[in-house]
Coordinates of C-alpha atoms and ligand atoms in Angstrom, one line a residue:
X1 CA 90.7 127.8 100.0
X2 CA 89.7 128.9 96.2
X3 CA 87.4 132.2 96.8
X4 CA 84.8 129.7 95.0
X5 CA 85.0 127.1 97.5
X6 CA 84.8 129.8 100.1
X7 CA 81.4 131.1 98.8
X8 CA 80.4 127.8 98.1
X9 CA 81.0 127.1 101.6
X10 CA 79.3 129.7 103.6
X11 CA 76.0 129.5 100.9
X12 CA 76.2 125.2 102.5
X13 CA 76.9 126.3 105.8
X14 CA 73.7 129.2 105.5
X15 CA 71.3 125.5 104.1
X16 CA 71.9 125.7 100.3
X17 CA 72.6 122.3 100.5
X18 CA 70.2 120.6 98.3
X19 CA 71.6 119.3 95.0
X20 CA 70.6 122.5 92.9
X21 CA 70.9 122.4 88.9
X22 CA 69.2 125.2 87.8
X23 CA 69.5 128.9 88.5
X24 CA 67.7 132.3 88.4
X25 CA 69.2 135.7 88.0
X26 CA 66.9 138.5 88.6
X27 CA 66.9 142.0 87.6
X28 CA 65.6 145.2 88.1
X29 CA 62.6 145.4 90.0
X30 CA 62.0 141.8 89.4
X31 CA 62.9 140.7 92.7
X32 CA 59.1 139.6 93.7
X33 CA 59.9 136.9 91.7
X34 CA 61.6 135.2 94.2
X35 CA 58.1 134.4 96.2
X36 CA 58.1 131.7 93.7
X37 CA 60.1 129.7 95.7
X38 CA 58.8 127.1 98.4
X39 CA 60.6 126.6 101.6
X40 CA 63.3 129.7 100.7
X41 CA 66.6 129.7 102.5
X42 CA 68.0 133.4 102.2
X43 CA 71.9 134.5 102.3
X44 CA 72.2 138.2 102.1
X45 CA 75.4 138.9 99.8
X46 CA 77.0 140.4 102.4
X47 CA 77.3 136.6 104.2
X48 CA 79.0 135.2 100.9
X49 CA 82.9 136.2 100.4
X50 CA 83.8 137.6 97.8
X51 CA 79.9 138.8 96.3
X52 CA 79.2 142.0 95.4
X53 CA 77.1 144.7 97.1
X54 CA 74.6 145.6 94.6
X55 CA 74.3 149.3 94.9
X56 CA 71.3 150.1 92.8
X57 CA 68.1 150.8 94.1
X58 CA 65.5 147.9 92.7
X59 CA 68.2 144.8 93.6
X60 CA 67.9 142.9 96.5
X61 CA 71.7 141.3 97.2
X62 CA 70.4 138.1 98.5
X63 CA 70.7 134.1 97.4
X64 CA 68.0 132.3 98.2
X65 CA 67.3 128.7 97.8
X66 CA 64.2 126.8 97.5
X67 CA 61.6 124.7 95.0
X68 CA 59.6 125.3 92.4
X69 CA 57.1 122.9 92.0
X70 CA 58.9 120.4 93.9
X71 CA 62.1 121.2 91.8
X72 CA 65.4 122.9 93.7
X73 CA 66.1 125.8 92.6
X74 CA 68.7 128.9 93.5
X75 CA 67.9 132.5 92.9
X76 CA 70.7 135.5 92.3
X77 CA 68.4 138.1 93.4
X78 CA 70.4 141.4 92.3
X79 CA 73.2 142.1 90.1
X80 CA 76.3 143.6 90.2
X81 CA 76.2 145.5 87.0
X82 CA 79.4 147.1 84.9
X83 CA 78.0 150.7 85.0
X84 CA 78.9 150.3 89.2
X85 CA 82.4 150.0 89.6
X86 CA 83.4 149.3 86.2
X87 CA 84.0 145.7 86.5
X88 CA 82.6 144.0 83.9
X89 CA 83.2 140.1 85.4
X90 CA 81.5 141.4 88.7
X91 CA 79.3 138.7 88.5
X92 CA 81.9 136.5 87.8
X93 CA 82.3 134.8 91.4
X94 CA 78.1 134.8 92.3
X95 CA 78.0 132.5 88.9
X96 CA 81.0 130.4 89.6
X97 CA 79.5 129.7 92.8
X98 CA 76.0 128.3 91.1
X99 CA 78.5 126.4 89.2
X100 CA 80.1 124.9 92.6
X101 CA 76.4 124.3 94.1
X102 CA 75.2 121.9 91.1
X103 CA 73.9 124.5 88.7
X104 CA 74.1 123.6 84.9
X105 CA 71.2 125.7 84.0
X106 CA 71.4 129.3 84.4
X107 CA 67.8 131.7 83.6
X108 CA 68.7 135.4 83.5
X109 CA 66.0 138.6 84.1
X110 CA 66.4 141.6 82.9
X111 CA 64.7 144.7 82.1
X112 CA 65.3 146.2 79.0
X113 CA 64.0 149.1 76.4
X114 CA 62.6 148.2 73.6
X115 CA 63.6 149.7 69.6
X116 CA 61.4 147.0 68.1
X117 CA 57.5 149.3 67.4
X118 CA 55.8 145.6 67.8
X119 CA 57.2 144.9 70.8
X120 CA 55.4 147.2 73.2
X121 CA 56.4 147.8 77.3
X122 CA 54.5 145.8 79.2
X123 CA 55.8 142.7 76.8
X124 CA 58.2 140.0 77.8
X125 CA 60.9 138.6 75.3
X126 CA 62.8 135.4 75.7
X127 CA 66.5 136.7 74.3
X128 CA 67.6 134.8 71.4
X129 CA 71.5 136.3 70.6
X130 CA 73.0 139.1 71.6
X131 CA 75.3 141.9 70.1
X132 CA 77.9 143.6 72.4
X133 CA 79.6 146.3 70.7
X134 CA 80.9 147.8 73.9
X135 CA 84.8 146.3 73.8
X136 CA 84.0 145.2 77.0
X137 CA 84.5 141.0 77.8
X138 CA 84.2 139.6 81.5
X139 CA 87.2 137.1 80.1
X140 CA 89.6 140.2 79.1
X141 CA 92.7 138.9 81.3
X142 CA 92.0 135.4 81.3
X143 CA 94.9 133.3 81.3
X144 CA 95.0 130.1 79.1
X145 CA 92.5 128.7 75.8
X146 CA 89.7 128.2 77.8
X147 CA 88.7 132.4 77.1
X148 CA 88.0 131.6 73.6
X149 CA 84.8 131.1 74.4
X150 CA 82.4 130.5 71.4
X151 CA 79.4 131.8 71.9
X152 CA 77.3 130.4 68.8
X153 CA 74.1 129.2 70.5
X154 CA 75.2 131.2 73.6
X155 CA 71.3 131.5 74.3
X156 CA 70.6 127.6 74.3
X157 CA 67.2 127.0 71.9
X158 CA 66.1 124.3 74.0
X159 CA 65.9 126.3 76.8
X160 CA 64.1 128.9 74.8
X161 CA 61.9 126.5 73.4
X162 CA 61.4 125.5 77.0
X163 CA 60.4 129.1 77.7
X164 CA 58.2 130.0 75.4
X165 CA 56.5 126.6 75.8
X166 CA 56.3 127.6 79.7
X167 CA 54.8 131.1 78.2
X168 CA 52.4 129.6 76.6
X169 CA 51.1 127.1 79.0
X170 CA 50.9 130.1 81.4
X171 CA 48.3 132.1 79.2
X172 CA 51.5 134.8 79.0
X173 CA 52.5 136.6 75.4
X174 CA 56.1 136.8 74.3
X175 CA 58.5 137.6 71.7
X176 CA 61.7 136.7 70.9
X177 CA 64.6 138.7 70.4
X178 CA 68.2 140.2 69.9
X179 CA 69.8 141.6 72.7
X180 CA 72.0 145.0 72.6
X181 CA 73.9 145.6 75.4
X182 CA 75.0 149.2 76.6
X183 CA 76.9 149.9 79.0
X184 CA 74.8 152.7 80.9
X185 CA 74.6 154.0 83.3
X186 CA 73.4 156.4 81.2
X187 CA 70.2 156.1 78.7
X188 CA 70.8 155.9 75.1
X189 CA 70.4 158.8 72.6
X190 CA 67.8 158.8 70.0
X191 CA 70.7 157.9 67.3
X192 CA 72.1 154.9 69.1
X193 CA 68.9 153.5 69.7
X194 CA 68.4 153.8 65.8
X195 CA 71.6 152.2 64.7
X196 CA 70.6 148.9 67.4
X197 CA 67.5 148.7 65.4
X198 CA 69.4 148.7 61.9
X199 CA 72.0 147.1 63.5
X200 CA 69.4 144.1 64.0
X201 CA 68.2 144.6 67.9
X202 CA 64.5 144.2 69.7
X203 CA 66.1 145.2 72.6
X204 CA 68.5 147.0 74.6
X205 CA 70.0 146.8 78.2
X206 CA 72.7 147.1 81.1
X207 CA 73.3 143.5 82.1
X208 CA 72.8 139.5 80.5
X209 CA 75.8 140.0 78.6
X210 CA 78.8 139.6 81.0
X211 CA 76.2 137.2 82.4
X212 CA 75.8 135.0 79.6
X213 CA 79.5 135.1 78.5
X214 CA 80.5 133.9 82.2
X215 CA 78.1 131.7 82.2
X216 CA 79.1 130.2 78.6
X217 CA 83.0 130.3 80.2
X218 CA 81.4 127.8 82.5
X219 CA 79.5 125.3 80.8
X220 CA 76.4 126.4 82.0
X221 CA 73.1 126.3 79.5
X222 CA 72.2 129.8 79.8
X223 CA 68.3 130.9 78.8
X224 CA 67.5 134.7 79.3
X225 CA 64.0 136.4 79.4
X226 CA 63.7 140.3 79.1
X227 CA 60.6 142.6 80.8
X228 CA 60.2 145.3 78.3
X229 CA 59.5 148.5 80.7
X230 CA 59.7 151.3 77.9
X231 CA 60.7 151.7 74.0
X232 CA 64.2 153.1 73.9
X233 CA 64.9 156.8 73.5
X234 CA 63.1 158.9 70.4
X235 CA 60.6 156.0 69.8
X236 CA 56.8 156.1 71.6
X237 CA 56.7 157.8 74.9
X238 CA 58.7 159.6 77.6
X239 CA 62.3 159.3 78.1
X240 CA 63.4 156.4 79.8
X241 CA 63.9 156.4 83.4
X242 CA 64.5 154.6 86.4
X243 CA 62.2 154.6 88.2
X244 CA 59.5 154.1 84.9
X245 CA 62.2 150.7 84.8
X246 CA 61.2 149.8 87.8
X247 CA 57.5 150.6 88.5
X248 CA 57.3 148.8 84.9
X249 CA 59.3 145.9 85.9
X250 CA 57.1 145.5 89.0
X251 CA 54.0 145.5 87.5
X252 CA 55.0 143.0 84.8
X253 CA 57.1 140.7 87.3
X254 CA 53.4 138.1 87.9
X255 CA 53.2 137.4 84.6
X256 CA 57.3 136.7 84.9
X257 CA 56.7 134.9 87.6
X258 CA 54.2 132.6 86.1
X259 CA 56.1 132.2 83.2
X260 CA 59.1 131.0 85.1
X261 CA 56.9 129.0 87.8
X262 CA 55.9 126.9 84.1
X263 CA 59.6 126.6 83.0
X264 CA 61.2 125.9 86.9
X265 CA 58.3 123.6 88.1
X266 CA 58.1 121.2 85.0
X267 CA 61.9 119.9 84.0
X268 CA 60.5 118.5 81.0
X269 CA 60.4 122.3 79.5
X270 CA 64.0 122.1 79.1
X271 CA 63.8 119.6 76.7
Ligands
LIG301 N1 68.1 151.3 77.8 C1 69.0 150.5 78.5 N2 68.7 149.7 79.5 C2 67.4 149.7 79.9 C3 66.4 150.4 79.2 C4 66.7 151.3 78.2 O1 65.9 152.0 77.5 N3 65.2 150.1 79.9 C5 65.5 149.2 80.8 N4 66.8 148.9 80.8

């Protein structure tokens, strides 16, 4: 059996079995999210073959299933992210498998600095584009056309529109933004965070990217909403650090939540 169809299998054979279309992908200290869900079903990574072990403190490793206002939904809850093990397509069989299970609509979380001064921490940010200067590509080594993925419109405008119209029905502020993608583990210096701001980013980060491009590989509509849990290094405030990430990402993760609870419980926000 296809690794895929293996994953696919157990995730069934754990009571993922209702026809799921949209997906969640939560990061960094955003796993409270998942008490959104009504009747959860969780698999622990470790049950799926193939997933990775997420080792970073802040990610949970479990799929869980459930509904959102009535609505199936699946939730990745922790990433695999490059800065790990290298492997920039780790995510690569976790999405394929939302693929397998019904998903066509894929929401990624993320924490991320900020190098926009109007866009404080605190602040969430539906992602808009991205820039990915790394010379890193989950698809490096793909056989065949299909890795020419385009990504025009990789972040799909009626699923932002659907986001921020879920934002603002919940009584929740957010900006909209470009996305810069590092690849940590590491912080940035004081320059790089100046040339993403020239360079035309709100924000910068460790995952989405690989995400999004893997996700665009497999014809799912991808949305992506950032937690801003500090302004990138030089700007306002202390260094950034972990564990500011994810105390920040904690405290912001309601209003997350309500947000998403808008976008997941009402199907009409995609469109
Ligand atoms: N840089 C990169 N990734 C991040 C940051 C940051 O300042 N904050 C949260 N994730």
């Amino acid at each position: 059996m296809e690794r895929v169809e293996e994953a696919a299998k157990a995730a069934r054979d754990r009571g993922l079995t209702e026809p799921y279309r949209r997906a969640l992908v939560l990061g960094t200290g955003l796993s409270p999210v998942v008490d959104l869900l009504e009747d959860p079903i969780s698999v622990p990574y470790s049950a799926l073959p193939g997933f990775p072990v997420p080792g970073v403190t802040g990610h949970g490793g479990v799929l869980v299933g459930g509904r959102i206002g009535g609505e199936p939904v699946l939730v990745l809850s922790g990433r695999s992210h490059f800065y790990e093990a290298g492997d920039v397509a780790a995510m690569r069989l976790p999405l394929e498998t939302l693929a397998a299970l019904g998903v066509e609509t894929l929401v990624l979380t993320c924490s991320a600095g900020s190098v926009n001064p109007d866009l404080a921490p605190g602040g969430l940010c539906v992602i808009r584009d991205h820039i990915n200067l790394t010379g890193l590509s989950p698809l490096v080594g793909e056989p065949g056309d299909a890795r020419f993925v385009p990504l025009g419109d990789a972040y799909a405008p009626e699923i932002a529109r659907g986001l921020h119209s879920a934002a603002a029905d919940a009584g929740v502020a957010c900006a909209d933004g470009v996305y810069m993608f590092f690849p940590g583990p590491n912080f940035e210096t004081a320059a790089e965070i100046r040339a993403a701001r020239i360079l035309g980013a709100d924000l910068v980060g460790m995952s989405v990217v690989p995400e999004v491009v893997i996700a665009r590989r497999l014809g799912l509509s991808v949305g992506a909403v950032a937690m801003v849990t500090n302004f990138g290094t030089g700007l306002a405030g202390a260094a950034p650090s972990h564990d500011e990430t994810k105390r920040m990402a904690r405290e912001g993760s309601a209003a997350l939540a309500r947000l998403l609870s808008r976008f997941f419980g009402n199907g009409e926000h995609e469109h």
